[in-house]
PDB file of C-alpha atoms in Angstrom:
ATOM      1  CA  MET G   1    -198.875  47.941 -40.823  1.00  0.00           C
ATOM      2  CA  ARG G   2    -196.477  49.618 -43.237  1.00  0.00           C
ATOM      3  CA  ARG G   3    -197.446  50.026 -46.879  1.00  0.00           C
ATOM      4  CA  LEU G   4    -195.624  51.435 -49.860  1.00  0.00           C
ATOM      5  CA  LEU G   5    -198.049  53.152 -52.222  1.00  0.00           C
ATOM      6  CA  LEU G   6    -196.848  52.640 -55.791  1.00  0.00           C
ATOM      7  CA  THR G   7    -198.782  54.389 -58.511  1.00  0.00           C
ATOM      8  CA  PHE G   8    -198.522  54.919 -62.248  1.00  0.00           C
ATOM      9  CA  ILE G   9    -199.545  58.583 -62.592  1.00  0.00           C
ATOM     10  CA  ALA G  10    -201.001  60.474 -65.533  1.00  0.00           C
ATOM     11  CA  SER G  11    -201.503  64.186 -64.981  1.00  0.00           C
ATOM     12  CA  VAL G  12    -204.616  64.989 -66.917  1.00  0.00           C
ATOM     13  CA  LEU G  13    -204.618  68.757 -66.487  1.00  0.00           C
ATOM     14  CA  CYS G  14    -201.603  70.894 -65.682  1.00  0.00           C
ATOM     15  CA  ILE G  15    -201.604  74.613 -66.207  1.00  0.00           C
ATOM     16  CA  GLY G  16    -198.526  76.744 -65.751  1.00  0.00           C
ATOM     17  CA  VAL G  17    -197.887  80.464 -65.745  1.00  0.00           C
ATOM     18  CA  HIS G  18    -194.344  81.755 -66.044  1.00  0.00           C
ATOM     19  CA  ALA G  19    -192.621  85.120 -65.941  1.00  0.00           C
ATOM     20  CA  GLN G  20    -188.959  85.827 -66.663  1.00  0.00           C
ATOM     21  CA  ARG G  21    -187.462  83.390 -64.146  1.00  0.00           C
ATOM     22  CA  PHE G  22    -190.336  82.164 -61.967  1.00  0.00           C
ATOM     23  CA  SER G  23    -193.130  79.785 -62.932  1.00  0.00           C
ATOM     24  CA  PHE G  24    -196.152  78.472 -61.063  1.00  0.00           C
ATOM     25  CA  ARG G  25    -197.981  75.272 -61.867  1.00  0.00           C
ATOM     26  CA  THR G  26    -201.080  73.484 -60.674  1.00  0.00           C
ATOM     27  CA  THR G  27    -201.811  69.859 -61.500  1.00  0.00           C
ATOM     28  CA  VAL G  28    -204.821  67.560 -61.313  1.00  0.00           C
ATOM     29  CA  GLY G  29    -204.228  63.895 -62.062  1.00  0.00           C
ATOM     30  CA  THR G  30    -205.056  60.299 -61.421  1.00  0.00           C
ATOM     31  CA  GLY G  31    -203.307  56.980 -61.700  1.00  0.00           C
ATOM     32  CA  PHE G  32    -203.358  53.227 -61.431  1.00  0.00           C
ATOM     33  CA  ASP G  33    -202.512  51.801 -58.031  1.00  0.00           C
ATOM     34  CA  LEU G  34    -199.814  49.143 -58.429  1.00  0.00           C
ATOM     35  CA  SER G  35    -199.903  47.926 -54.809  1.00  0.00           C
ATOM     36  CA  THR G  36    -202.564  45.880 -53.037  1.00  0.00           C
ATOM     37  CA  PRO G  37    -205.189  46.516 -51.812  1.00  0.00           C
ATOM     38  CA  ALA G  38    -205.766  48.819 -54.753  1.00  0.00           C
ATOM     39  CA  SER G  39    -207.500  52.178 -54.648  1.00  0.00           C
ATOM     40  CA  THR G  40    -207.502  54.667 -57.517  1.00  0.00           C
ATOM     41  CA  PRO G  41    -205.680  57.820 -56.422  1.00  0.00           C
ATOM     42  CA  ILE G  42    -206.735  61.389 -57.158  1.00  0.00           C
ATOM     43  CA  LEU G  43    -203.938  63.966 -57.050  1.00  0.00           C
ATOM     44  CA  TRP G  44    -203.718  67.738 -56.825  1.00  0.00           C
ATOM     45  CA  ARG G  45    -200.412  69.609 -56.685  1.00  0.00           C
ATOM     46  CA  VAL G  46    -199.229  73.192 -56.751  1.00  0.00           C
ATOM     47  CA  SER G  47    -195.591  74.199 -57.171  1.00  0.00           C
ATOM     48  CA  GLY G  48    -193.335  77.110 -57.926  1.00  0.00           C
ATOM     49  CA  GLN G  49    -190.078  76.870 -59.845  1.00  0.00           C
ATOM     50  CA  TYR G  50    -187.105  79.102 -60.538  1.00  0.00           C
ATOM     51  CA  ARG G  51    -185.368  78.813 -63.910  1.00  0.00           C
ATOM     52  CA  ILE G  52    -181.600  78.536 -63.385  1.00  0.00           C
ATOM     53  CA  VAL G  53    -180.687  78.328 -67.074  1.00  0.00           C
ATOM     54  CA  GLU G  54    -182.845  78.166 -70.205  1.00  0.00           C
ATOM     55  CA  ARG G  55    -183.707  74.467 -69.846  1.00  0.00           C
ATOM     56  CA  LEU G  56    -183.223  73.704 -66.117  1.00  0.00           C
ATOM     57  CA  SER G  57    -185.450  74.795 -63.239  1.00  0.00           C
ATOM     58  CA  VAL G  58    -185.732  73.903 -59.550  1.00  0.00           C
ATOM     59  CA  GLY G  59    -188.519  74.537 -57.072  1.00  0.00           C
ATOM     60  CA  ALA G  60    -190.788  73.302 -54.319  1.00  0.00           C
ATOM     61  CA  GLY G  61    -194.428  72.413 -53.888  1.00  0.00           C
ATOM     62  CA  THR G  62    -197.174  70.665 -52.013  1.00  0.00           C
ATOM     63  CA  GLY G  63    -200.571  69.143 -52.704  1.00  0.00           C
ATOM     64  CA  LEU G  64    -203.020  66.413 -51.781  1.00  0.00           C
ATOM     65  CA  SER G  65    -203.004  62.721 -52.682  1.00  0.00           C
ATOM     66  CA  PHE G  66    -206.239  60.856 -52.046  1.00  0.00           C
ATOM     67  CA  TYR G  67    -205.637  57.114 -51.638  1.00  0.00           C
ATOM     68  CA  GLU G  68    -207.525  55.157 -48.973  1.00  0.00           C
ATOM     69  CA  LYS G  69    -205.992  57.788 -46.655  1.00  0.00           C
ATOM     70  CA  THR G  70    -205.221  61.387 -47.563  1.00  0.00           C
ATOM     71  CA  LEU G  71    -201.545  62.297 -47.831  1.00  0.00           C
ATOM     72  CA  ILE G  72    -200.002  65.764 -48.082  1.00  0.00           C
ATOM     73  CA  PRO G  73    -196.691  65.645 -49.970  1.00  0.00           C
ATOM     74  CA  VAL G  74    -194.162  68.456 -49.514  1.00  0.00           C
ATOM     75  CA  PHE G  75    -191.448  68.195 -52.140  1.00  0.00           C
ATOM     76  CA  ALA G  76    -188.479  69.694 -53.954  1.00  0.00           C
ATOM     77  CA  ALA G  77    -188.668  69.544 -57.752  1.00  0.00           C
ATOM     78  CA  VAL G  78    -186.220  69.571 -60.659  1.00  0.00           C
ATOM     79  CA  LYS G  79    -187.328  69.931 -64.298  1.00  0.00           C
ATOM     80  CA  PHE G  80    -185.139  69.672 -67.395  1.00  0.00           C
ATOM     81  CA  SER G  81    -186.451  70.565 -70.862  1.00  0.00           C
ATOM     82  CA  ILE G  82    -185.017  68.165 -73.433  1.00  0.00           C
ATOM     83  CA  THR G  83    -185.125  70.763 -76.232  1.00  0.00           C
ATOM     84  CA  ARG G  84    -185.141  74.547 -76.324  1.00  0.00           C
ATOM     85  CA  PRO G  85    -188.569  76.065 -75.568  1.00  0.00           C
ATOM     86  CA  ARG G  86    -190.917  75.683 -78.551  1.00  0.00           C
ATOM     87  CA  LYS G  87    -194.634  75.176 -79.082  1.00  0.00           C
ATOM     88  CA  PHE G  88    -194.216  71.555 -77.868  1.00  0.00           C
ATOM     89  CA  THR G  89    -191.316  71.113 -75.425  1.00  0.00           C
ATOM     90  CA  PRO G  90    -190.562  67.632 -73.992  1.00  0.00           C
ATOM     91  CA  PHE G  91    -189.184  67.472 -70.452  1.00  0.00           C
ATOM     92  CA  VAL G  92    -188.153  65.146 -67.625  1.00  0.00           C
ATOM     93  CA  ALA G  93    -188.818  66.005 -63.989  1.00  0.00           C
ATOM     94  CA  CYS G  94    -188.460  64.569 -60.516  1.00  0.00           C
ATOM     95  CA  ARG G  95    -190.156  65.494 -57.256  1.00  0.00           C
ATOM     96  CA  THR G  96    -188.899  64.162 -53.937  1.00  0.00           C
ATOM     97  CA  GLY G  97    -189.771  64.912 -50.341  1.00  0.00           C
ATOM     98  CA  TYR G  98    -192.007  63.728 -47.523  1.00  0.00           C
ATOM     99  CA  ALA G  99    -195.736  62.915 -47.476  1.00  0.00           C
ATOM    100  CA  PHE G 100    -197.607  63.742 -44.264  1.00  0.00           C
ATOM    101  CA  ALA G 101    -200.709  61.815 -43.197  1.00  0.00           C
ATOM    102  CA  PRO G 102    -203.174  64.152 -41.432  1.00  0.00           C
ATOM    103  CA  ALA G 103    -205.446  61.270 -40.353  1.00  0.00           C
ATOM    104  CA  ARG G 104    -205.181  59.898 -36.852  1.00  0.00           C
ATOM    105  CA  HIS G 105    -203.599  56.467 -36.607  1.00  0.00           C
ATOM    106  CA  ALA G 106    -201.445  56.954 -39.712  1.00  0.00           C
ATOM    107  CA  ASN G 107    -197.950  58.183 -40.544  1.00  0.00           C
ATOM    108  CA  GLY G 108    -196.653  59.340 -43.882  1.00  0.00           C
ATOM    109  CA  GLY G 109    -193.186  58.842 -45.276  1.00  0.00           C
ATOM    110  CA  PHE G 110    -190.779  59.267 -48.172  1.00  0.00           C
ATOM    111  CA  TYR G 111    -192.244  60.680 -51.419  1.00  0.00           C
ATOM    112  CA  LEU G 112    -190.780  60.210 -54.921  1.00  0.00           C
ATOM    113  CA  ASN G 113    -192.303  61.117 -58.310  1.00  0.00           C
ATOM    114  CA  PRO G 114    -190.109  60.918 -61.456  1.00  0.00           C
ATOM    115  CA  CYS G 115    -191.945  61.716 -64.694  1.00  0.00           C
ATOM    116  CA  PHE G 116    -191.604  62.771 -68.320  1.00  0.00           C
ATOM    117  CA  GLY G 117    -193.953  64.817 -70.419  1.00  0.00           C
ATOM    118  CA  VAL G 118    -194.517  67.646 -72.840  1.00  0.00           C
ATOM    119  CA  ARG G 119    -195.348  71.337 -72.414  1.00  0.00           C
ATOM    120  CA  TYR G 120    -197.681  72.946 -74.962  1.00  0.00           C
ATOM    121  CA  ALA G 121    -197.162  76.720 -75.087  1.00  0.00           C
ATOM    122  CA  VAL G 122    -200.350  78.771 -75.038  1.00  0.00           C
ATOM    123  CA  GLY G 123    -199.203  82.322 -75.664  1.00  0.00           C
ATOM    124  CA  GLN G 124    -196.034  83.776 -74.166  1.00  0.00           C
ATOM    125  CA  ARG G 125    -196.764  83.161 -70.470  1.00  0.00           C
ATOM    126  CA  HIS G 126    -199.059  80.125 -70.257  1.00  0.00           C
ATOM    127  CA  GLY G 127    -198.619  76.453 -70.930  1.00  0.00           C
ATOM    128  CA  ILE G 128    -200.464  73.178 -70.642  1.00  0.00           C
ATOM    129  CA  PHE G 129    -198.430  70.253 -69.349  1.00  0.00           C
ATOM    130  CA  VAL G 130    -199.132  66.561 -69.828  1.00  0.00           C
ATOM    131  CA  ASP G 131    -196.872  64.143 -68.010  1.00  0.00           C
ATOM    132  CA  VAL G 132    -196.680  60.477 -67.133  1.00  0.00           C
ATOM    133  CA  GLY G 133    -194.706  59.114 -64.227  1.00  0.00           C
ATOM    134  CA  TYR G 134    -194.364  56.897 -61.246  1.00  0.00           C
ATOM    135  CA  GLU G 135    -195.232  57.901 -57.686  1.00  0.00           C
ATOM    136  CA  SER G 136    -194.094  56.231 -54.501  1.00  0.00           C
ATOM    137  CA  GLN G 137    -195.316  57.234 -51.048  1.00  0.00           C
ATOM    138  CA  ASN G 138    -194.984  55.475 -47.706  1.00  0.00           C
ATOM    139  CA  LEU G 139    -198.036  55.090 -45.492  1.00  0.00           C
ATOM    140  CA  GLU G 140    -197.978  53.469 -42.063  1.00  0.00           C
ATOM    141  CA  ARG G 141    -201.212  52.554 -40.300  1.00  0.00           C
ATOM    142  CA  LEU G 142    -200.854  52.594 -36.525  1.00  0.00           C
ATOM    143  CA  LYS G 143    -202.672  49.986 -34.444  1.00  0.00           C
ATOM    144  CA  THR G 144    -205.241  51.337 -32.016  1.00  0.00           C
TER     145      THR G 144
END
């Protein structure tokens, strides 16, 4: 049985540390499952990004998504800051890749997570991110 997991995601705690060109970010979030049968997802992600120009960065990451089955997304990420870096900096981002299902009798699939949010600068090197987006992951249950 093939199922597309559609979720409205709100990242409730994102903390980022950045140096000159590199930044690292960890995220904990939850969402509202838009597909049936519904199960509230819990998400954890970690990613690293490289700033190409002042407002554009690219990177990669992984994490865990806990639906009725656990999925491990591996993704490429792009983030664009809408304004120059300030105390509050709005941004748009997109993560895309593949979600692996470590459970027996299940296969993962395509992963997509576009979002928008705001970064709150805490000092020169730290920031707190809050973003809202949409997450889509494929999950296939294999018959036994």
